[in-house]
Short mmCIF file of C-alpha atoms in Angstrom, two decimals:
data_model
loop_
_atom_site.label_atom_id
_atom_site.label_comp_id
_atom_site.label_asym_id
_atom_site.label_seq_id
_atom_site.Cartn_x
_atom_site.Cartn_y
_atom_site.Cartn_z
CA MET A 185 -57.20 -52.98 44.10
CA ASN A 186 -53.79 -52.59 45.76
CA LEU A 187 -51.96 -49.27 46.15
CA SER A 188 -49.67 -49.89 43.15
CA GLU A 189 -52.65 -50.45 40.85
CA GLU A 190 -54.41 -47.42 42.31
CA LEU A 191 -51.36 -45.28 41.57
CA ASP A 192 -51.37 -46.43 37.93
CA LYS A 193 -55.04 -45.54 37.60
CA ILE A 194 -54.51 -42.08 39.16
CA PHE A 195 -51.58 -41.44 36.81
CA GLU A 196 -53.66 -42.32 33.73
CA GLU A 197 -56.48 -40.00 34.87
CA ALA A 198 -54.07 -37.17 35.68
CA ASN A 199 -52.20 -37.54 32.40
CA ARG A 200 -55.43 -37.37 30.41
CA LEU A 201 -56.92 -34.45 32.39
CA ILE A 202 -53.75 -32.35 32.55
CA GLY A 203 -53.06 -32.89 28.86
CA SER A 204 -56.55 -31.63 27.97
CA SER A 205 -56.25 -28.37 29.95
CA VAL A 206 -57.68 -25.48 27.92
CA ASP A 207 -55.66 -22.69 29.51
CA GLU A 208 -53.14 -22.08 32.29
CA ALA A 209 -55.83 -21.52 34.93
CA ASP A 210 -57.40 -24.87 34.02
CA LEU A 211 -53.95 -26.47 34.10
CA ASP A 212 -53.25 -25.16 37.60
CA LYS A 213 -56.61 -26.50 38.80
CA ASN A 214 -55.94 -29.96 37.34
CA LYS A 215 -52.43 -30.03 38.74
CA ASN A 216 -53.68 -29.18 42.20
CA GLU A 217 -56.32 -31.93 41.98
CA TYR A 218 -53.63 -34.59 41.75
CA LEU A 219 -50.41 -33.06 43.11
CA GLY A 220 -51.72 -30.58 45.66
CA LYS A 221 -51.64 -31.08 49.44
CA LYS A 222 -55.10 -32.65 49.27
CA GLY A 223 -54.64 -34.13 45.80
CA LYS A 224 -55.43 -37.72 44.85
CA LEU A 225 -51.80 -38.80 44.62
CA THR A 226 -51.04 -37.32 48.03
CA SER A 227 -54.05 -39.04 49.56
CA VAL A 228 -52.90 -42.44 48.34
CA LEU A 229 -49.49 -41.97 49.94
CA LYS A 230 -51.12 -41.52 53.33
CA ASN A 231 -51.96 -45.23 53.25
CA LEU A 232 -48.29 -46.27 53.05
CA ALA A 233 -48.20 -46.75 56.82
CA SER A 234 -50.28 -49.92 56.54
CA LEU A 235 -47.78 -51.59 54.21
CA SER A 236 -44.79 -53.75 54.98
CA ILE A 237 -41.29 -52.29 54.80
CA GLU A 238 -40.63 -53.88 51.37
CA GLU A 239 -43.98 -52.67 50.01
CA LYS A 240 -43.32 -49.19 51.36
CA LYS A 241 -40.03 -49.04 49.41
CA THR A 242 -41.61 -50.30 46.19
CA VAL A 243 -44.81 -48.25 46.31
CA GLY A 244 -43.04 -45.13 47.65
CA GLN A 245 -40.49 -45.21 44.82
CA LYS A 246 -43.28 -45.69 42.28
CA ALA A 247 -45.25 -42.77 43.72
CA ASN A 248 -42.17 -40.49 43.51
CA ASP A 249 -41.55 -41.52 39.89
CA LEU A 250 -45.17 -40.88 38.93
CA SER A 251 -45.10 -37.50 40.70
CA LYS A 252 -41.98 -36.45 38.72
CA ASN A 253 -43.57 -37.63 35.47
CA LEU A 254 -46.71 -35.62 36.17
CA GLU A 255 -44.60 -32.48 36.93
CA GLU A 256 -42.89 -32.90 33.55
CA ILE A 257 -46.28 -33.32 31.85
CA VAL A 258 -47.52 -30.14 33.56
CA SER A 259 -44.42 -28.21 32.42
CA LYS A 260 -44.71 -29.42 28.83
CA THR A 261 -48.45 -28.67 28.74
CA ARG A 262 -47.80 -25.16 30.06
CA GLU A 263 -45.28 -24.47 27.27
CA ASN A 264 -47.74 -25.81 24.67
CA LEU A 265 -50.50 -23.56 26.01
CA LYS A 266 -48.19 -20.50 25.84
CA THR A 267 -47.21 -21.31 22.25
CA LYS A 268 -50.83 -21.82 21.32
CA GLY A 269 -51.77 -18.52 22.96
CA PHE A 270 -49.07 -16.60 21.08
CA ARG A 271 -50.12 -18.22 17.80
CA GLU A 272 -53.79 -17.39 18.32
CA GLN A 273 -52.92 -13.81 19.31
CA SER A 274 -50.71 -13.34 16.26
CA GLU A 275 -53.57 -14.51 14.03
CA LYS A 276 -55.99 -12.05 15.59
CA GLU A 277 -53.62 -9.07 16.11
CA TRP A 278 -50.84 -7.70 13.91
CA PHE A 279 -48.54 -4.73 14.37
CA ASP A 280 -45.24 -3.52 12.98
CA THR A 281 -42.66 -3.97 15.75
CA LEU A 282 -40.45 -1.30 14.15
CA ARG A 283 -43.19 1.31 14.16
CA PRO A 284 -43.78 3.30 17.38
CA LEU A 285 -47.21 2.84 18.93
CA GLY A 286 -49.31 6.01 19.10
CA GLU A 287 -48.04 9.53 18.65
CA SER A 288 -44.27 10.00 18.79
CA GLU A 289 -42.16 13.14 18.80
CA PRO A 290 -39.56 13.19 16.01
CA GLY A 291 -35.95 13.37 17.10
CA THR A 292 -33.62 16.30 16.40
CA LEU A 293 -29.95 16.70 15.62
CA HIS A 294 -27.60 17.35 18.51
CA PRO A 295 -26.32 20.97 18.47
CA ILE A 296 -22.75 19.73 17.93
CA THR A 297 -23.92 17.70 14.92
CA LYS A 298 -25.77 20.72 13.53
CA ILE A 299 -22.66 22.89 13.78
CA GLN A 300 -20.52 20.15 12.24
CA TYR A 301 -22.84 19.89 9.23
CA GLU A 302 -22.85 23.69 8.84
CA ILE A 303 -19.05 23.84 8.92
CA GLU A 304 -18.72 20.94 6.51
CA ASP A 305 -20.98 22.81 4.07
CA ILE A 306 -18.90 25.98 4.45
CA PHE A 307 -15.61 24.19 3.84
CA THR A 308 -16.87 22.09 0.93
CA SER A 309 -18.06 25.33 -0.70
CA MET A 310 -14.41 26.45 -0.48
CA GLY A 311 -13.18 23.26 -2.15
CA PHE A 312 -12.28 21.17 0.92
CA GLU A 313 -12.74 17.39 1.09
CA ILE A 314 -14.18 15.75 4.23
CA TRP A 315 -12.03 12.97 5.68
CA ASP A 316 -12.64 10.52 8.51
CA GLY A 317 -10.37 8.38 10.68
CA PRO A 318 -10.46 5.91 13.60
CA GLU A 319 -10.85 7.06 17.21
CA VAL A 320 -8.23 4.51 18.31
CA GLU A 321 -4.92 5.51 16.77
CA THR A 322 -1.26 4.53 16.78
CA ASP A 323 1.19 6.60 18.77
CA PHE A 324 3.01 7.46 15.55
CA ASN A 325 -0.08 8.79 13.74
CA ASN A 326 -1.20 10.76 16.78
CA PHE A 327 2.21 12.12 17.80
CA GLY A 328 5.28 10.88 15.94
CA ALA A 329 4.21 11.85 12.42
CA LEU A 330 3.27 15.31 13.72
CA ASN A 331 6.78 16.12 14.98
CA PHE A 332 6.13 15.37 18.66
CA THR A 333 9.35 14.34 20.37
CA ASP A 334 9.41 11.14 22.44
CA ASP A 335 9.53 13.16 25.68
CA HIS A 336 6.81 15.66 24.73
CA PRO A 337 4.39 16.31 27.67
CA ALA A 338 1.34 15.51 25.50
CA ARG A 339 2.41 11.86 25.50
CA ASP A 340 2.11 11.70 29.28
CA MET A 341 -0.72 9.63 30.82
CA GLN A 342 -2.11 12.83 32.37
CA ASP A 343 -3.05 13.99 28.88
CA THR A 344 -3.59 10.79 26.91
CA PHE A 345 -5.61 7.60 27.35
CA TYR A 346 -3.26 4.76 26.37
CA LEU A 347 -4.41 1.20 25.67
CA GLU A 348 -2.64 -1.97 26.77
CA ASN A 349 -1.52 -2.73 23.21
CA GLY A 350 0.35 0.59 22.92
CA ASN A 351 -2.32 2.38 20.89
CA LEU A 352 -4.30 5.30 22.28
CA LEU A 353 -7.56 7.22 22.07
CA ARG A 354 -6.75 10.05 19.69
CA THR A 355 -6.17 13.38 21.42
CA HIS A 356 -6.90 15.37 18.25
CA THR A 357 -8.11 14.74 14.74
CA SER A 358 -4.70 15.80 13.41
CA ALA A 359 -4.14 12.09 12.85
CA ILE A 360 -6.57 12.42 9.95
CA GLN A 361 -4.23 15.03 8.44
CA VAL A 362 -1.40 12.49 8.66
CA ARG A 363 -3.47 9.94 6.77
CA ALA A 364 -4.29 12.54 4.09
CA LEU A 365 -0.63 13.54 3.69
CA ARG A 366 0.26 9.94 2.89
CA LYS A 367 -2.61 9.17 0.54
CA LEU A 368 -3.29 12.40 -1.38
CA LYS A 369 -1.13 14.01 -3.99
CA PRO A 370 -0.76 17.79 -3.39
CA PRO A 371 -2.26 20.26 -3.81
CA PHE A 372 -5.24 19.41 -1.57
CA LYS A 373 -7.54 20.86 1.07
CA ILE A 374 -9.13 18.58 3.67
CA ILE A 375 -11.00 18.76 6.97
CA GLY A 376 -11.32 15.94 9.50
CA PRO A 377 -14.22 16.11 11.98
CA GLY A 378 -14.50 13.70 14.90
CA ARG A 379 -14.49 12.88 18.57
CA VAL A 380 -11.30 13.16 20.62
CA PHE A 381 -10.31 12.18 24.15
CA ARG A 382 -8.11 13.75 26.82
CA TYR A 383 -7.53 13.19 30.49
CA GLU A 384 -8.85 16.61 31.50
CA GLU A 385 -10.11 18.06 34.75
CA VAL A 386 -13.76 18.68 33.88
CA ASP A 387 -15.09 22.23 34.32
CA ALA A 388 -17.30 24.73 32.47
CA SER A 389 -15.03 24.75 29.42
CA HIS A 390 -13.24 21.37 29.54
CA GLU A 391 -14.44 17.78 29.04
CA THR A 392 -12.69 14.41 28.77
CA SER A 393 -14.41 13.78 25.44
CA PHE A 394 -15.22 16.48 22.91
CA TYR A 395 -15.39 17.16 19.18
CA GLN A 396 -13.03 18.84 16.74
CA ILE A 397 -12.70 19.70 13.10
CA GLU A 398 -9.09 19.89 12.05
CA GLY A 399 -8.06 20.94 8.60
CA MET A 400 -5.06 21.23 6.32
CA VAL A 401 -4.25 23.00 3.08
CA VAL A 402 -1.17 21.92 1.10
CA GLY A 403 -0.02 23.65 -2.06
CA LYS A 404 2.45 26.11 -3.54
CA ASP A 405 3.30 29.36 -1.73
CA ILE A 406 0.65 29.01 1.01
CA SER A 407 0.94 31.84 3.54
CA ALA A 408 -0.40 32.86 6.95
CA GLY A 409 -2.58 35.37 5.09
CA ASN A 410 -4.35 32.51 3.29
CA MET A 411 -4.90 30.84 6.65
CA LEU A 412 -6.30 33.94 8.38
CA TYR A 413 -8.65 34.72 5.50
CA THR A 414 -10.01 31.15 5.54
CA MET A 415 -10.64 31.34 9.30
CA GLU A 416 -12.39 34.72 9.07
CA VAL A 417 -14.66 33.47 6.27
CA LEU A 418 -15.55 30.43 8.36
CA LEU A 419 -16.39 32.39 11.52
CA SER A 420 -18.41 35.06 9.70
CA LYS A 421 -20.48 32.31 8.05
CA VAL A 422 -21.04 30.42 11.32
CA PHE A 423 -22.03 33.46 13.40
CA GLU A 424 -23.66 35.27 10.46
CA LYS A 425 -21.80 38.46 11.37
CA GLU A 426 -18.29 39.83 11.64
CA VAL A 427 -16.59 38.35 14.71
CA LYS A 428 -13.73 39.99 16.56
CA THR A 429 -10.65 37.74 16.58
CA ARG A 430 -7.02 37.96 17.59
CA LEU A 431 -3.89 35.96 16.85
CA ARG A 432 -1.40 35.14 19.58
CA PRO A 433 1.95 33.40 19.19
CA GLY A 434 1.76 29.79 20.27
CA PHE A 435 3.67 26.54 20.16
CA PHE A 436 2.54 23.34 18.48
CA PRO A 437 5.12 20.84 17.19
CA PHE A 438 3.38 20.39 13.84
CA VAL A 439 3.21 24.06 12.76
CA GLU A 440 5.81 26.85 12.52
CA PRO A 441 5.07 29.68 13.00
CA ALA A 442 2.25 28.67 15.36
CA PHE A 443 -0.70 30.79 16.48
CA GLU A 444 -3.62 30.73 18.86
CA LEU A 445 -6.72 32.23 17.26
CA ASP A 446 -8.99 33.64 19.96
CA ILE A 447 -12.55 34.78 19.52
CA ASN A 448 -14.29 37.52 21.46
CA CYS A 449 -16.51 35.66 23.96
CA GLN A 450 -20.02 35.53 22.50
CA VAL A 451 -21.54 34.41 25.82
CA CYS A 452 -20.65 37.50 27.82
CA GLY A 453 -19.85 39.86 24.93
CA GLY A 454 -16.29 40.23 26.17
CA SER A 455 -17.14 41.38 29.70
CA GLY A 456 -15.86 38.16 31.30
CA CYS A 457 -17.57 34.95 32.45
CA SER A 458 -16.80 31.37 33.57
CA VAL A 459 -16.63 30.17 29.96
CA CYS A 460 -13.84 32.58 28.98
CA LYS A 461 -12.33 32.48 32.48
CA HIS A 462 -13.27 36.16 32.88
CA SER A 463 -10.82 37.25 30.17
CA GLY A 464 -13.37 38.25 27.53
CA TRP A 465 -11.62 35.95 25.02
CA LEU A 466 -11.90 32.25 24.29
CA GLU A 467 -9.17 30.14 22.74
CA LEU A 468 -10.90 28.64 19.74
CA MET A 469 -8.43 27.53 17.13
CA PRO A 470 -4.74 26.61 17.24
CA CYS A 471 -3.30 27.08 13.77
CA GLY A 472 -0.16 27.81 11.80
CA LEU A 473 1.96 26.92 8.80
CA VAL A 474 2.78 23.22 8.45
CA HIS A 475 6.18 22.43 9.97
CA PRO A 476 8.78 21.23 7.41
CA ASN A 477 9.45 18.17 9.60
CA VAL A 478 5.80 17.08 9.23
CA PHE A 479 6.19 17.12 5.46
CA LYS A 480 9.43 15.11 5.70
CA LEU A 481 7.94 12.56 8.13
CA ASN A 482 5.08 11.95 5.72
CA GLY A 483 6.98 11.73 2.47
CA LEU A 484 6.70 15.28 1.04
CA ASP A 485 9.46 17.74 0.17
CA PRO A 486 9.12 20.95 2.28
CA LYS A 487 11.11 22.85 -0.36
CA GLU A 488 8.40 22.08 -2.87
CA TRP A 489 5.25 22.23 -0.74
CA THR A 490 3.86 24.60 1.87
CA GLY A 491 0.61 24.65 3.77
CA PHE A 492 -1.36 25.58 6.85
CA ALA A 493 -3.23 23.54 9.46
CA PHE A 494 -5.81 24.37 12.10
CA GLY A 495 -7.91 22.70 14.77
CA LEU A 496 -11.37 23.93 15.69
CA GLY A 497 -13.21 22.88 18.86
CA LEU A 498 -16.83 22.21 17.91
CA ASP A 499 -18.09 22.18 21.51
CA ARG A 500 -16.73 25.65 22.20
CA LEU A 501 -18.05 26.96 18.91
CA VAL A 502 -21.54 25.68 19.83
CA MET A 503 -21.24 27.40 23.21
CA MET A 504 -20.32 30.67 21.53
CA LYS A 505 -23.09 30.50 18.94
CA TYR A 506 -25.90 29.60 21.34
CA GLY A 507 -24.65 31.32 24.50
CA ILE A 508 -24.20 28.11 26.50
CA HIS A 509 -22.37 28.67 29.77
CA ASP A 510 -21.19 25.11 30.55
CA ILE A 511 -19.74 22.52 28.15
CA ARG A 512 -21.08 19.72 30.36
CA TYR A 513 -24.64 20.48 29.22
CA LEU A 514 -23.72 19.26 25.72
CA HIS A 515 -22.86 15.75 26.91
CA SER A 516 -25.40 15.42 29.72
CA GLY A 517 -28.10 13.67 27.66
CA ASN A 518 -30.65 16.08 29.18
CA LEU A 519 -33.50 16.12 26.66
CA ARG A 520 -35.02 19.30 28.09
CA PHE A 521 -31.78 21.05 27.24
CA LEU A 522 -31.21 19.38 23.85
CA LYS A 523 -34.78 19.96 22.60
CA GLN A 524 -34.06 23.70 22.47
CA PHE A 525 -31.99 23.06 19.35
#
């Protein structure tokens, strides 16, 4: 029997043996028997030295081809064995992939979410509708329709994250008020909760991403007294007690007159801490009567309609209610902290 015939015989044996492997360990053993350093195919190739140059080329090429074919057979057999193993395991074992294995601890609502739901319940009990809006807004909805001039500082990159297409990440949920003004027929009362973004220097009371609930009431003969009463009802419900507040004059392009509603710091009791910047007070809610220009920009007659608007920072309200000293804890993802709530 010459070397070429011997190679054919070895290939037939290897093909049959490898194809009948019962598991991957058996496959590796059979592969090594023919393709290993001391395998049968390797041993045959050691006899090439006794052949002529032409025979060496012919037999050597044939040996390489057979070796490649056997490697492909090994690979295909390995895949078949894996598929067979999975199939047999699935027939013997069954489990719901969507169901956690063993005991699992149920999740809880984030403290900001809890406060948001509480406030939504309070406002809906007073006849408010809950509105939503996109986090990516147009410049007009975020600024222009709210009476911001083209050169207003809030449009600057130091305050606002602009996108390449000219849109931006909303800096407040006031854009939801704009959408309501255009779609609802007065009178109406709405709130718009959501996440907002600003290019802030992060510290104990400032974050680049935080949550707000902004609201608006539009009707006949709405006054600052209506606004203040609504805010006091809200805060007394949230804190379950009377809370000391104060109104300061402020400036916001979309309201006139404009106010800053401050709350006595509930973390330090008014004695001064890092949260309130040692003033004893925390700015909680810009508010005021809707500016006539906002009505005009959104298709309403300011001689016929009046209203008030406000913006409430949910993060700061959570800090006040639970005595949290640093806003960064709320967005840290620290489960040891979050499980307290």
